Amino acid sequence: MAPVAGVLLLAITVVLAGGVATAALDAPSDPAPSAMLSLSVTDDRVSIYHRGGDPVDVAAATVRVRVGGEPLDEQPPVPFFSAAGFHPGPTGPFNAASDDTWRAGDTATFRVAGTNDPTLGPGRTVAVEVTVDGRPVASLETVAESG
C-alpha cells in the first residue's frame, strides 16, 4: 500500500507543479504601463488626459465606459474613426489616423452618440477603465458637466 501512496503523491506533485509552471508562463511578462490619467466629461464628450508616466500603446489598450453604474451598450473600439454608438472623429491617440502611442501631455477624446445607452448628460456619473493587454492602467470617475 505504501508504494501506491508514494506514487500517487508523486503524481499529484507533478501535476500541481505543471499547473504552476503553466500559469507562470501564461502570465504577462511585462507590467502594465504606469500612467497618470485624468478624466473629464462635458455633455457627450469624454476626454482622458495623460498627465505623466509611461506611454500607452493604444493598439493594445481597451477602454470601458460606465454611465450611472451601467456599461455603455457600445464600447469605444480604440483606436477608431467611425464606430457604432459614437460620433465620428475621436481626437488624439484614440483616432485611427494618429500615432498609436499615447504620451504624457496627450488628450484622447471621443463623443458618445445619443443612440448609445445609457446616455451621457450633465450630472451623470461616468467611470472609465483603461487596460493594456488586460492589465489595469487606470480606473477613473467623474460627474458629467454641461458645456
mmCIF file of N, CA and C in Angstrom:
data_model
loop_
_atom_site.group_PDB
_atom_site.id
_atom_site.type_symbol
_atom_site.label_atom_id
_atom_site.label_comp_id
_atom_site.label_asym_id
_atom_site.label_seq_id
_atom_site.Cartn_x
_atom_site.Cartn_y
_atom_site.Cartn_z
ATOM 1 N N MET A 1 0.818 -1.183 0.000
ATOM 2 C CA MET A 1 0.000 0.000 0.000
ATOM 3 C C MET A 1 0.870 1.259 0.000
ATOM 4 N N ALA A 2 1.989 1.243 0.713
ATOM 5 C CA ALA A 2 2.867 2.404 0.797
ATOM 6 C C ALA A 2 3.435 2.792 -0.564
ATOM 7 N N PRO A 3 3.892 1.854 -1.408
ATOM 8 C CA PRO A 3 4.400 2.273 -2.723
ATOM 9 C C PRO A 3 3.315 2.937 -3.580
ATOM 10 N N VAL A 4 2.085 2.469 -3.496
ATOM 11 C CA VAL A 4 0.997 3.061 -4.272
ATOM 12 C C VAL A 4 0.737 4.490 -3.799
ATOM 13 N N ALA A 5 0.716 4.692 -2.491
ATOM 14 C CA ALA A 5 0.504 6.034 -1.938
ATOM 15 C C ALA A 5 1.640 6.960 -2.345
ATOM 16 N N GLY A 6 2.864 6.463 -2.355
ATOM 17 C CA GLY A 6 4.019 7.273 -2.753
ATOM 18 C C GLY A 6 3.922 7.684 -4.213
ATOM 19 N N VAL A 7 3.540 6.752 -5.068
ATOM 20 C CA VAL A 7 3.392 7.051 -6.496
ATOM 21 C C VAL A 7 2.265 8.065 -6.697
ATOM 22 N N LEU A 8 1.169 7.900 -5.956
ATOM 23 C CA LEU A 8 0.044 8.821 -6.063
ATOM 24 C C LEU A 8 0.448 10.232 -5.622
ATOM 25 N N LEU A 9 1.176 10.327 -4.511
ATOM 26 C CA LEU A 9 1.642 11.650 -4.052
ATOM 27 C C LEU A 9 2.600 12.278 -5.054
ATOM 28 N N LEU A 10 3.468 11.473 -5.643
ATOM 29 C CA LEU A 10 4.404 11.980 -6.647
ATOM 30 C C LEU A 10 3.636 12.488 -7.869
ATOM 31 N N ALA A 11 2.618 11.748 -8.299
ATOM 32 C CA ALA A 11 1.819 12.151 -9.459
ATOM 33 C C ALA A 11 1.091 13.464 -9.174
ATOM 34 N N ILE A 12 0.527 13.607 -7.976
ATOM 35 C CA ILE A 12 -0.170 14.846 -7.614
ATOM 36 C C ILE A 12 0.809 16.013 -7.609
ATOM 37 N N THR A 13 1.998 15.801 -7.076
ATOM 38 C CA THR A 13 3.019 16.850 -7.029
ATOM 39 C C THR A 13 3.416 17.282 -8.435
ATOM 40 N N VAL A 14 3.601 16.339 -9.338
ATOM 41 C CA VAL A 14 3.988 16.656 -10.722
ATOM 42 C C VAL A 14 2.873 17.448 -11.413
ATOM 43 N N VAL A 15 1.623 17.034 -11.222
ATOM 44 C CA VAL A 15 0.503 17.739 -11.843
ATOM 45 C C VAL A 15 0.411 19.166 -11.310
ATOM 46 N N LEU A 16 0.519 19.329 -9.999
ATOM 47 C CA LEU A 16 0.454 20.672 -9.415
ATOM 48 C C LEU A 16 1.610 21.548 -9.889
ATOM 49 N N ALA A 17 2.796 20.987 -9.950
ATOM 50 C CA ALA A 17 3.957 21.748 -10.417
ATOM 51 C C ALA A 17 3.766 22.161 -11.872
ATOM 52 N N GLY A 18 3.200 21.281 -12.680
ATOM 53 C CA GLY A 18 2.927 21.616 -14.077
ATOM 54 C C GLY A 18 1.911 22.737 -14.191
ATOM 55 N N GLY A 19 0.900 22.728 -13.339
ATOM 56 C CA GLY A 19 -0.105 23.785 -13.342
ATOM 57 C C GLY A 19 0.484 25.125 -12.962
ATOM 58 N N VAL A 20 1.344 25.141 -11.971
ATOM 59 C CA VAL A 20 2.004 26.379 -11.546
ATOM 60 C C VAL A 20 2.909 26.887 -12.663
ATOM 61 N N ALA A 21 3.658 26.009 -13.292
ATOM 62 C CA ALA A 21 4.553 26.410 -14.382
ATOM 63 C C ALA A 21 3.749 26.967 -15.552
ATOM 64 N N THR A 22 2.649 26.329 -15.888
ATOM 65 C CA THR A 22 1.806 26.809 -16.981
ATOM 66 C C THR A 22 1.240 28.184 -16.663
ATOM 67 N N ALA A 23 0.766 28.372 -15.449
ATOM 68 C CA ALA A 23 0.226 29.676 -15.049
ATOM 69 C C ALA A 23 1.305 30.737 -15.109
ATOM 70 N N ALA A 24 2.499 30.411 -14.687
ATOM 71 C CA ALA A 24 3.602 31.372 -14.704
ATOM 72 C C ALA A 24 3.993 31.727 -16.135
ATOM 73 N N LEU A 25 3.968 30.757 -17.037
ATOM 74 C CA LEU A 25 4.336 31.022 -18.422
ATOM 75 C C LEU A 25 3.251 31.806 -19.151
ATOM 76 N N ASP A 26 1.989 31.633 -18.771
ATOM 77 C CA ASP A 26 0.889 32.349 -19.400
ATOM 78 C C ASP A 26 0.757 33.779 -18.891
ATOM 79 N N ALA A 27 1.320 34.083 -17.750
ATOM 80 C CA ALA A 27 1.218 35.425 -17.176
ATOM 81 C C ALA A 27 1.999 36.417 -18.035
ATOM 82 N N PRO A 28 1.473 37.639 -18.208
ATOM 83 C CA PRO A 28 2.204 38.641 -18.980
ATOM 84 C C PRO A 28 3.551 38.923 -18.332
ATOM 85 N N SER A 29 4.580 39.005 -19.171
ATOM 86 C CA SER A 29 5.916 39.216 -18.633
ATOM 87 C C SER A 29 6.173 40.688 -18.320
ATOM 88 N N ASP A 30 5.532 41.576 -19.047
ATOM 89 C CA ASP A 30 5.732 42.997 -18.823
ATOM 90 C C ASP A 30 4.614 43.544 -17.944
ATOM 91 N N PRO A 31 4.954 44.414 -17.012
ATOM 92 C CA PRO A 31 3.885 45.024 -16.203
ATOM 93 C C PRO A 31 3.094 46.019 -17.054
ATOM 94 N N ALA A 32 1.907 46.343 -16.604
ATOM 95 C CA ALA A 32 1.098 47.361 -17.288
ATOM 96 C C ALA A 32 1.823 48.693 -17.204
ATOM 97 N N PRO A 33 1.610 49.559 -18.190
ATOM 98 C CA PRO A 33 2.213 50.887 -18.099
ATOM 99 C C PRO A 33 1.741 51.595 -16.837
ATOM 100 N N SER A 34 2.641 52.371 -16.266
ATOM 101 C CA SER A 34 2.289 53.168 -15.095
ATOM 102 C C SER A 34 2.048 54.589 -15.599
ATOM 103 N N ALA A 35 0.790 54.916 -15.841
ATOM 104 C CA ALA A 35 0.442 56.222 -16.387
ATOM 105 C C ALA A 35 -0.557 56.916 -15.471
ATOM 106 N N MET A 36 -0.406 58.214 -15.321
ATOM 107 C CA MET A 36 -1.354 59.015 -14.555
ATOM 108 C C MET A 36 -2.322 59.649 -15.545
ATOM 109 N N LEU A 37 -3.583 59.240 -15.451
ATOM 110 C CA LEU A 37 -4.603 59.740 -16.361
ATOM 111 C C LEU A 37 -5.664 60.492 -15.571
ATOM 112 N N SER A 38 -6.296 61.471 -16.218
ATOM 113 C CA SER A 38 -7.415 62.162 -15.586
ATOM 114 C C SER A 38 -8.568 62.219 -16.583
ATOM 115 N N LEU A 39 -9.778 62.267 -16.054
ATOM 116 C CA LEU A 39 -10.994 62.174 -16.849
ATOM 117 C C LEU A 39 -11.831 63.429 -16.707
ATOM 118 N N SER A 40 -12.367 63.911 -17.827
ATOM 119 C CA SER A 40 -13.381 64.965 -17.776
ATOM 120 C C SER A 40 -14.457 64.619 -18.811
ATOM 121 N N VAL A 41 -15.694 64.956 -18.472
ATOM 122 C CA VAL A 41 -16.821 64.690 -19.361
ATOM 123 C C VAL A 41 -17.665 65.957 -19.426
ATOM 124 N N THR A 42 -17.881 66.433 -20.640
ATOM 125 C CA THR A 42 -18.725 67.596 -20.868
ATOM 126 C C THR A 42 -19.763 67.206 -21.906
ATOM 127 N N ASP A 43 -21.036 67.251 -21.509
ATOM 128 C CA ASP A 43 -22.142 66.819 -22.365
ATOM 129 C C ASP A 43 -21.884 65.384 -22.833
ATOM 130 N N ASP A 44 -21.631 65.178 -24.145
ATOM 131 C CA ASP A 44 -21.401 63.829 -24.667
ATOM 132 C C ASP A 44 -19.923 63.545 -24.945
ATOM 133 N N ARG A 45 -19.038 64.482 -24.576
ATOM 134 C CA ARG A 45 -17.604 64.360 -24.881
ATOM 135 C C ARG A 45 -16.838 63.818 -23.671
ATOM 136 N N VAL A 46 -16.122 62.714 -23.893
ATOM 137 C CA VAL A 46 -15.278 62.102 -22.866
ATOM 138 C C VAL A 46 -13.832 62.427 -23.226
ATOM 139 N N SER A 47 -13.105 63.028 -22.304
ATOM 140 C CA SER A 47 -11.701 63.395 -22.524
ATOM 141 C C SER A 47 -10.842 62.753 -21.442
ATOM 142 N N ILE A 48 -9.779 62.101 -21.881
ATOM 143 C CA ILE A 48 -8.850 61.474 -20.943
ATOM 144 C C ILE A 48 -7.465 62.064 -21.217
ATOM 145 N N TYR A 49 -6.946 62.721 -20.215
ATOM 146 C CA TYR A 49 -5.656 63.411 -20.322
ATOM 147 C C TYR A 49 -4.563 62.546 -19.697
ATOM 148 N N HIS A 50 -3.473 62.342 -20.442
ATOM 149 C CA HIS A 50 -2.307 61.592 -19.956
ATOM 150 C C HIS A 50 -1.405 62.591 -19.246
ATOM 151 N N ARG A 51 -1.459 62.596 -17.926
ATOM 152 C CA ARG A 51 -0.748 63.592 -17.115
ATOM 153 C C ARG A 51 0.728 63.275 -16.933
ATOM 154 N N GLY A 52 1.113 62.015 -17.062
ATOM 155 C CA GLY A 52 2.516 61.662 -16.871
ATOM 156 C C GLY A 52 2.684 60.166 -16.728
ATOM 157 N N GLY A 53 3.936 59.746 -16.726
ATOM 158 C CA GLY A 53 4.244 58.326 -16.594
ATOM 159 C C GLY A 53 4.559 57.696 -17.936
ATOM 160 N N ASP A 54 4.398 56.378 -17.987
ATOM 161 C CA ASP A 54 4.752 55.613 -19.177
ATOM 162 C C ASP A 54 3.816 55.914 -20.344
ATOM 163 N N PRO A 55 4.350 55.819 -21.573
ATOM 164 C CA PRO A 55 3.460 55.893 -22.737
ATOM 165 C C PRO A 55 2.562 54.659 -22.777
ATOM 166 N N VAL A 56 1.401 54.794 -23.406
ATOM 167 C CA VAL A 56 0.435 53.708 -23.508
ATOM 168 C C VAL A 56 0.280 53.331 -24.979
ATOM 169 N N ASP A 57 0.396 52.041 -25.283
ATOM 170 C CA ASP A 57 0.176 51.532 -26.632
ATOM 171 C C ASP A 57 -1.328 51.441 -26.860
ATOM 172 N N VAL A 58 -1.883 52.377 -27.632
ATOM 173 C CA VAL A 58 -3.328 52.445 -27.824
ATOM 174 C C VAL A 58 -3.848 51.203 -28.546
ATOM 175 N N ALA A 59 -3.054 50.639 -29.445
ATOM 176 C CA ALA A 59 -3.485 49.444 -30.177
ATOM 177 C C ALA A 59 -3.686 48.262 -29.229
ATOM 178 N N ALA A 60 -3.015 48.260 -28.084
ATOM 179 C CA ALA A 60 -3.151 47.181 -27.099
ATOM 180 C C ALA A 60 -4.098 47.562 -25.963
ATOM 181 N N ALA A 61 -4.637 48.779 -26.035
ATOM 182 C CA ALA A 61 -5.482 49.290 -24.950
ATOM 183 C C ALA A 61 -6.951 48.935 -25.159
ATOM 184 N N THR A 62 -7.652 48.854 -24.046
ATOM 185 C CA THR A 62 -9.099 48.691 -24.037
ATOM 186 C C THR A 62 -9.663 49.764 -23.123
ATOM 187 N N VAL A 63 -10.714 50.422 -23.583
ATOM 188 C CA VAL A 63 -11.375 51.456 -22.797
ATOM 189 C C VAL A 63 -12.815 51.003 -22.567
ATOM 190 N N ARG A 64 -13.229 50.964 -21.314
ATOM 191 C CA ARG A 64 -14.594 50.564 -20.952
ATOM 192 C C ARG A 64 -15.244 51.706 -20.186
ATOM 193 N N VAL A 65 -16.447 52.075 -20.626
ATOM 194 C CA VAL A 65 -17.154 53.228 -20.062
ATOM 195 C C VAL A 65 -18.447 52.760 -19.398
ATOM 196 N N ARG A 66 -18.688 53.310 -18.206
ATOM 197 C CA ARG A 66 -19.943 53.070 -17.478
ATOM 198 C C ARG A 66 -20.568 54.429 -17.190
ATOM 199 N N VAL A 67 -21.885 54.492 -17.348
ATOM 200 C CA VAL A 67 -22.627 55.723 -17.053
ATOM 201 C C VAL A 67 -23.673 55.366 -16.007
ATOM 202 N N GLY A 68 -23.611 56.038 -14.869
ATOM 203 C CA GLY A 68 -24.539 55.724 -13.792
ATOM 204 C C GLY A 68 -24.426 54.280 -13.335
ATOM 205 N N GLY A 69 -23.241 53.719 -13.426
ATOM 206 C CA GLY A 69 -23.003 52.343 -12.989
ATOM 207 C C GLY A 69 -23.284 51.286 -14.049
ATOM 208 N N GLU A 70 -23.863 51.681 -15.185
ATOM 209 C CA GLU A 70 -24.200 50.733 -16.253
ATOM 210 C C GLU A 70 -23.218 50.872 -17.414
ATOM 211 N N PRO A 71 -22.729 49.753 -17.967
ATOM 212 C CA PRO A 71 -21.818 49.850 -19.110
ATOM 213 C C PRO A 71 -22.548 50.354 -20.355
ATOM 214 N N LEU A 72 -21.843 51.128 -21.170
ATOM 215 C CA LEU A 72 -22.408 51.540 -22.452
ATOM 216 C C LEU A 72 -22.694 50.291 -23.277
ATOM 217 N N ASP A 73 -23.791 50.318 -24.030
ATOM 218 C CA ASP A 73 -24.090 49.199 -24.921
ATOM 219 C C ASP A 73 -22.970 48.995 -25.937
ATOM 220 N N GLU A 74 -22.483 50.093 -26.484
ATOM 221 C CA GLU A 74 -21.363 50.060 -27.439
ATOM 222 C C GLU A 74 -20.159 50.703 -26.756
ATOM 223 N N GLN A 75 -19.052 49.971 -26.686
ATOM 224 C CA GLN A 75 -17.832 50.490 -26.066
ATOM 225 C C GLN A 75 -16.893 51.020 -27.150
ATOM 226 N N PRO A 76 -16.065 52.020 -26.839
ATOM 227 C CA PRO A 76 -15.184 52.592 -27.861
ATOM 228 C C PRO A 76 -14.078 51.607 -28.263
ATOM 229 N N PRO A 77 -14.019 51.250 -29.547
ATOM 230 C CA PRO A 77 -13.006 50.297 -30.007
ATOM 231 C C PRO A 77 -11.695 51.000 -30.369
ATOM 232 N N VAL A 78 -11.006 51.535 -29.386
ATOM 233 C CA VAL A 78 -9.812 52.352 -29.655
ATOM 234 C C VAL A 78 -8.711 51.530 -30.313
ATOM 235 N N PRO A 79 -7.964 52.131 -31.237
ATOM 236 C CA PRO A 79 -8.287 53.390 -31.910
ATOM 237 C C PRO A 79 -9.388 53.174 -32.952
ATOM 238 N N PHE A 80 -10.116 54.251 -33.287
ATOM 239 C CA PHE A 80 -11.179 54.156 -34.285
ATOM 240 C C PHE A 80 -11.357 55.499 -34.966
ATOM 241 N N PHE A 81 -12.114 55.508 -36.036
ATOM 242 C CA PHE A 81 -12.528 56.765 -36.636
ATOM 243 C C PHE A 81 -14.043 56.867 -36.607
ATOM 244 N N SER A 82 -14.707 55.795 -37.022
ATOM 245 C CA SER A 82 -16.155 55.760 -37.006
ATOM 246 C C SER A 82 -16.566 54.427 -36.405
ATOM 247 N N ALA A 83 -17.431 54.464 -35.409
ATOM 248 C CA ALA A 83 -17.861 53.231 -34.742
ATOM 249 C C ALA A 83 -19.291 53.406 -34.245
ATOM 250 N N ALA A 84 -20.037 52.318 -34.235
ATOM 251 C CA ALA A 84 -21.410 52.342 -33.742
ATOM 252 C C ALA A 84 -21.438 52.869 -32.308
ATOM 253 N N GLY A 85 -22.368 53.786 -32.040
ATOM 254 C CA GLY A 85 -22.533 54.326 -30.698
ATOM 255 C C GLY A 85 -21.695 55.552 -30.401
ATOM 256 N N PHE A 86 -20.923 56.014 -31.410
ATOM 257 C CA PHE A 86 -20.037 57.155 -31.191
ATOM 258 C C PHE A 86 -20.082 58.089 -32.399
ATOM 259 N N HIS A 87 -19.869 59.382 -32.144
ATOM 260 C CA HIS A 87 -19.733 60.330 -33.240
ATOM 261 C C HIS A 87 -18.387 60.070 -33.915
ATOM 262 N N PRO A 88 -18.295 60.233 -35.239
ATOM 263 C CA PRO A 88 -17.025 60.003 -35.927
ATOM 264 C C PRO A 88 -15.955 61.013 -35.502
ATOM 265 N N GLY A 89 -14.722 60.605 -35.659
ATOM 266 C CA GLY A 89 -13.604 61.513 -35.483
ATOM 267 C C GLY A 89 -13.154 61.766 -34.067
ATOM 268 N N PRO A 90 -12.854 60.703 -33.288
ATOM 269 C CA PRO A 90 -12.252 60.977 -31.979
ATOM 270 C C PRO A 90 -10.933 61.715 -32.179
ATOM 271 N N THR A 91 -10.467 62.389 -31.158
ATOM 272 C CA THR A 91 -9.224 63.146 -31.307
ATOM 273 C C THR A 91 -8.094 62.506 -30.511
ATOM 274 N N GLY A 92 -6.886 62.947 -30.829
ATOM 275 C CA GLY A 92 -5.707 62.442 -30.132
ATOM 276 C C GLY A 92 -5.434 60.994 -30.487
ATOM 277 N N PRO A 93 -4.821 60.274 -29.573
ATOM 278 C CA PRO A 93 -4.395 58.907 -29.884
ATOM 279 C C PRO A 93 -5.544 57.918 -30.077
ATOM 280 N N PHE A 94 -6.781 58.286 -29.756
ATOM 281 C CA PHE A 94 -7.903 57.375 -29.998
ATOM 282 C C PHE A 94 -8.339 57.401 -31.458
ATOM 283 N N ASN A 95 -7.851 58.373 -32.245
ATOM 284 C CA ASN A 95 -8.176 58.443 -33.663
ATOM 285 C C ASN A 95 -7.269 57.479 -34.428
ATOM 286 N N ALA A 96 -7.865 56.647 -35.273
ATOM 287 C CA ALA A 96 -7.118 55.619 -36.006
ATOM 288 C C ALA A 96 -6.024 56.208 -36.895
ATOM 289 N N ALA A 97 -6.140 57.471 -37.276
ATOM 290 C CA ALA A 97 -5.139 58.090 -38.147
ATOM 291 C C ALA A 97 -3.952 58.660 -37.375
ATOM 292 N N SER A 98 -3.996 58.631 -36.057
ATOM 293 C CA SER A 98 -2.887 59.210 -35.281
ATOM 294 C C SER A 98 -1.919 58.125 -34.825
ATOM 295 N N ASP A 99 -0.880 58.568 -34.178
ATOM 296 C CA ASP A 99 0.141 57.673 -33.635
ATOM 297 C C ASP A 99 -0.486 56.749 -32.596
ATOM 298 N N ASP A 100 -0.073 55.487 -32.579
ATOM 299 C CA ASP A 100 -0.622 54.519 -31.618
ATOM 300 C C ASP A 100 -0.087 54.710 -30.203
ATOM 301 N N THR A 101 0.805 55.655 -30.006
ATOM 302 C CA THR A 101 1.389 55.842 -28.681
ATOM 303 C C THR A 101 0.768 57.057 -28.004
ATOM 304 N N TRP A 102 0.223 56.817 -26.811
ATOM 305 C CA TRP A 102 -0.416 57.864 -26.003
ATOM 306 C C TRP A 102 0.614 58.308 -24.984
ATOM 307 N N ARG A 103 1.094 59.525 -25.131
ATOM 308 C CA ARG A 103 2.185 60.025 -24.299
ATOM 309 C C ARG A 103 1.695 61.098 -23.332
ATOM 310 N N ALA A 104 2.522 61.359 -22.323
ATOM 311 C CA ALA A 104 2.231 62.431 -21.371
ATOM 312 C C ALA A 104 2.005 63.724 -22.143
ATOM 313 N N GLY A 105 0.947 64.438 -21.775
ATOM 314 C CA GLY A 105 0.590 65.685 -22.448
ATOM 315 C C GLY A 105 -0.484 65.501 -23.510
ATOM 316 N N ASP A 106 -0.752 64.254 -23.934
ATOM 317 C CA ASP A 106 -1.778 63.975 -24.947
ATOM 318 C C ASP A 106 -3.148 63.832 -24.307
ATOM 319 N N THR A 107 -4.156 64.349 -24.988
ATOM 320 C CA THR A 107 -5.543 64.152 -24.564
ATOM 321 C C THR A 107 -6.258 63.345 -25.630
ATOM 322 N N ALA A 108 -6.911 62.283 -25.206
ATOM 323 C CA ALA A 108 -7.709 61.448 -26.106
ATOM 324 C C ALA A 108 -9.175 61.739 -25.820
ATOM 325 N N THR A 109 -9.951 62.020 -26.870
ATOM 326 C CA THR A 109 -11.363 62.307 -26.681
ATOM 327 C C THR A 109 -12.223 61.504 -27.646
ATOM 328 N N PHE A 110 -13.446 61.257 -27.227
ATOM 329 C CA PHE A 110 -14.456 60.697 -28.117
ATOM 330 C C PHE A 110 -15.812 61.206 -27.646
ATOM 331 N N ARG A 111 -16.777 61.209 -28.570
ATOM 332 C CA ARG A 111 -18.128 61.669 -28.248
ATOM 333 C C ARG A 111 -19.089 60.500 -28.360
ATOM 334 N N VAL A 112 -19.859 60.294 -27.303
ATOM 335 C CA VAL A 112 -20.834 59.208 -27.258
ATOM 336 C C VAL A 112 -22.105 59.676 -27.956
ATOM 337 N N ALA A 113 -22.577 58.891 -28.923
ATOM 338 C CA ALA A 113 -23.794 59.237 -29.656
ATOM 339 C C ALA A 113 -25.026 59.026 -28.780
ATOM 340 N N GLY A 114 -26.085 59.756 -29.074
ATOM 341 C CA GLY A 114 -27.336 59.634 -28.342
ATOM 342 C C GLY A 114 -27.999 58.279 -28.538
ATOM 343 N N THR A 115 -27.545 57.516 -29.545
ATOM 344 C CA THR A 115 -28.095 56.179 -29.785
ATOM 345 C C THR A 115 -27.475 55.134 -28.867
ATOM 346 N N ASN A 116 -26.388 55.500 -28.181
ATOM 347 C CA ASN A 116 -25.729 54.581 -27.250
ATOM 348 C C ASN A 116 -26.455 54.675 -25.908
ATOM 349 N N ASP A 117 -26.564 53.571 -25.224
ATOM 350 C CA ASP A 117 -27.304 53.561 -23.966
ATOM 351 C C ASP A 117 -26.433 52.989 -22.862
ATOM 352 N N PRO A 118 -26.414 53.550 -21.676
ATOM 353 C CA PRO A 118 -27.155 54.726 -21.233
ATOM 354 C C PRO A 118 -26.551 56.006 -21.813
ATOM 355 N N THR A 119 -27.351 57.032 -21.896
ATOM 356 C CA THR A 119 -26.891 58.279 -22.495
ATOM 357 C C THR A 119 -26.122 59.117 -21.478
ATOM 358 N N LEU A 120 -25.207 59.904 -22.018
ATOM 359 C CA LEU A 120 -24.459 60.853 -21.184
ATOM 360 C C LEU A 120 -25.284 62.114 -21.020
ATOM 361 N N GLY A 121 -25.018 62.826 -19.973
ATOM 362 C CA GLY A 121 -25.679 64.106 -19.747
ATOM 363 C C GLY A 121 -25.175 64.714 -18.454
ATOM 364 N N PRO A 122 -25.337 66.016 -18.314
ATOM 365 C CA PRO A 122 -24.880 66.695 -17.103
ATOM 366 C C PRO A 122 -25.434 66.032 -15.843
ATOM 367 N N GLY A 123 -24.571 65.881 -14.864
ATOM 368 C CA GLY A 123 -24.952 65.284 -13.589
ATOM 369 C C GLY A 123 -24.805 63.769 -13.530
ATOM 370 N N ARG A 124 -24.594 63.125 -14.675
ATOM 371 C CA ARG A 124 -24.433 61.669 -14.698
ATOM 372 C C ARG A 124 -23.007 61.299 -14.269
ATOM 373 N N THR A 125 -22.878 60.243 -13.473
ATOM 374 C CA THR A 125 -21.561 59.750 -13.079
ATOM 375 C C THR A 125 -21.009 58.884 -14.207
ATOM 376 N N VAL A 126 -19.780 59.176 -14.594
ATOM 377 C CA VAL A 126 -19.133 58.444 -15.679
ATOM 378 C C VAL A 126 -17.850 57.820 -15.138
ATOM 379 N N ALA A 127 -17.702 56.525 -15.364
ATOM 380 C CA ALA A 127 -16.489 55.809 -14.956
ATOM 381 C C ALA A 127 -15.835 55.227 -16.201
ATOM 382 N N VAL A 128 -14.516 55.322 -16.253
ATOM 383 C CA VAL A 128 -13.750 54.795 -17.385
ATOM 384 C C VAL A 128 -12.626 53.933 -16.842
ATOM 385 N N GLU A 129 -12.493 52.746 -17.414
ATOM 386 C CA GLU A 129 -11.377 51.859 -17.088
ATOM 387 C C GLU A 129 -10.513 51.707 -18.327
ATOM 388 N N VAL A 130 -9.209 51.868 -18.137
ATOM 389 C CA VAL A 130 -8.256 51.695 -19.221
ATOM 390 C C VAL A 130 -7.359 50.522 -18.862
ATOM 391 N N THR A 131 -7.266 49.562 -19.780
ATOM 392 C CA THR A 131 -6.371 48.428 -19.597
ATOM 393 C C THR A 131 -5.479 48.299 -20.824
ATOM 394 N N VAL A 132 -4.346 47.648 -20.643
ATOM 395 C CA VAL A 132 -3.454 47.321 -21.755
ATOM 396 C C VAL A 132 -3.175 45.834 -21.678
ATOM 397 N N ASP A 133 -3.518 45.126 -22.736
ATOM 398 C CA ASP A 133 -3.380 43.666 -22.772
ATOM 399 C C ASP A 133 -4.019 43.030 -21.541
ATOM 400 N N GLY A 134 -5.165 43.566 -21.121
ATOM 401 C CA GLY A 134 -5.902 43.012 -19.990
ATOM 402 C C GLY A 134 -5.386 43.429 -18.623
ATOM 403 N N ARG A 135 -4.316 44.197 -18.581
ATOM 404 C CA ARG A 135 -3.764 44.646 -17.302
ATOM 405 C C ARG A 135 -4.231 46.071 -17.001
ATOM 406 N N PRO A 136 -4.738 46.330 -15.790
ATOM 407 C CA PRO A 136 -5.288 47.656 -15.479
ATOM 408 C C PRO A 136 -4.238 48.760 -15.496
ATOM 409 N N VAL A 137 -4.613 49.882 -16.116
ATOM 410 C CA VAL A 137 -3.768 51.068 -16.124
ATOM 411 C C VAL A 137 -4.415 52.157 -15.269
ATOM 412 N N ALA A 138 -5.742 52.349 -15.430
ATOM 413 C CA ALA A 138 -6.416 53.400 -14.658
ATOM 414 C C ALA A 138 -7.900 53.111 -14.535
ATOM 415 N N SER A 139 -8.456 53.461 -13.387
ATOM 416 C CA SER A 139 -9.906 53.479 -13.141
ATOM 417 C C SER A 139 -10.247 54.897 -12.749
ATOM 418 N N LEU A 140 -11.033 55.562 -13.588
ATOM 419 C CA LEU A 140 -11.324 56.971 -13.415
ATOM 420 C C LEU A 140 -12.814 57.181 -13.262
ATOM 421 N N GLU A 141 -13.205 58.223 -12.537
ATOM 422 C CA GLU A 141 -14.615 58.519 -12.377
ATOM 423 C C GLU A 141 -14.792 60.034 -12.211
ATOM 424 N N THR A 142 -15.869 60.545 -12.814
ATOM 425 C CA THR A 142 -16.198 61.956 -12.686
ATOM 426 C C THR A 142 -17.696 62.123 -12.916
ATOM 427 N N VAL A 143 -18.161 63.336 -12.719
ATOM 428 C CA VAL A 143 -19.558 63.682 -12.999
ATOM 429 C C VAL A 143 -19.567 64.548 -14.243
ATOM 430 N N ALA A 144 -20.432 64.195 -15.195
ATOM 431 C CA ALA A 144 -20.518 64.937 -16.447
ATOM 432 C C ALA A 144 -21.010 66.363 -16.179
ATOM 433 N N GLU A 145 -20.403 67.303 -16.886
ATOM 434 C CA GLU A 145 -20.763 68.717 -16.759
ATOM 435 C C GLU A 145 -21.472 69.185 -18.018
ATOM 436 N N SER A 146 -22.141 70.300 -17.916
ATOM 437 C CA SER A 146 -22.794 70.903 -19.071
ATOM 438 C C SER A 146 -21.823 71.845 -19.757
ATOM 439 N N GLY A 147 -21.799 71.792 -21.073
ATOM 440 C CA GLY A 147 -20.867 72.635 -21.837
ATOM 441 C C GLY A 147 -21.494 73.903 -22.176
#
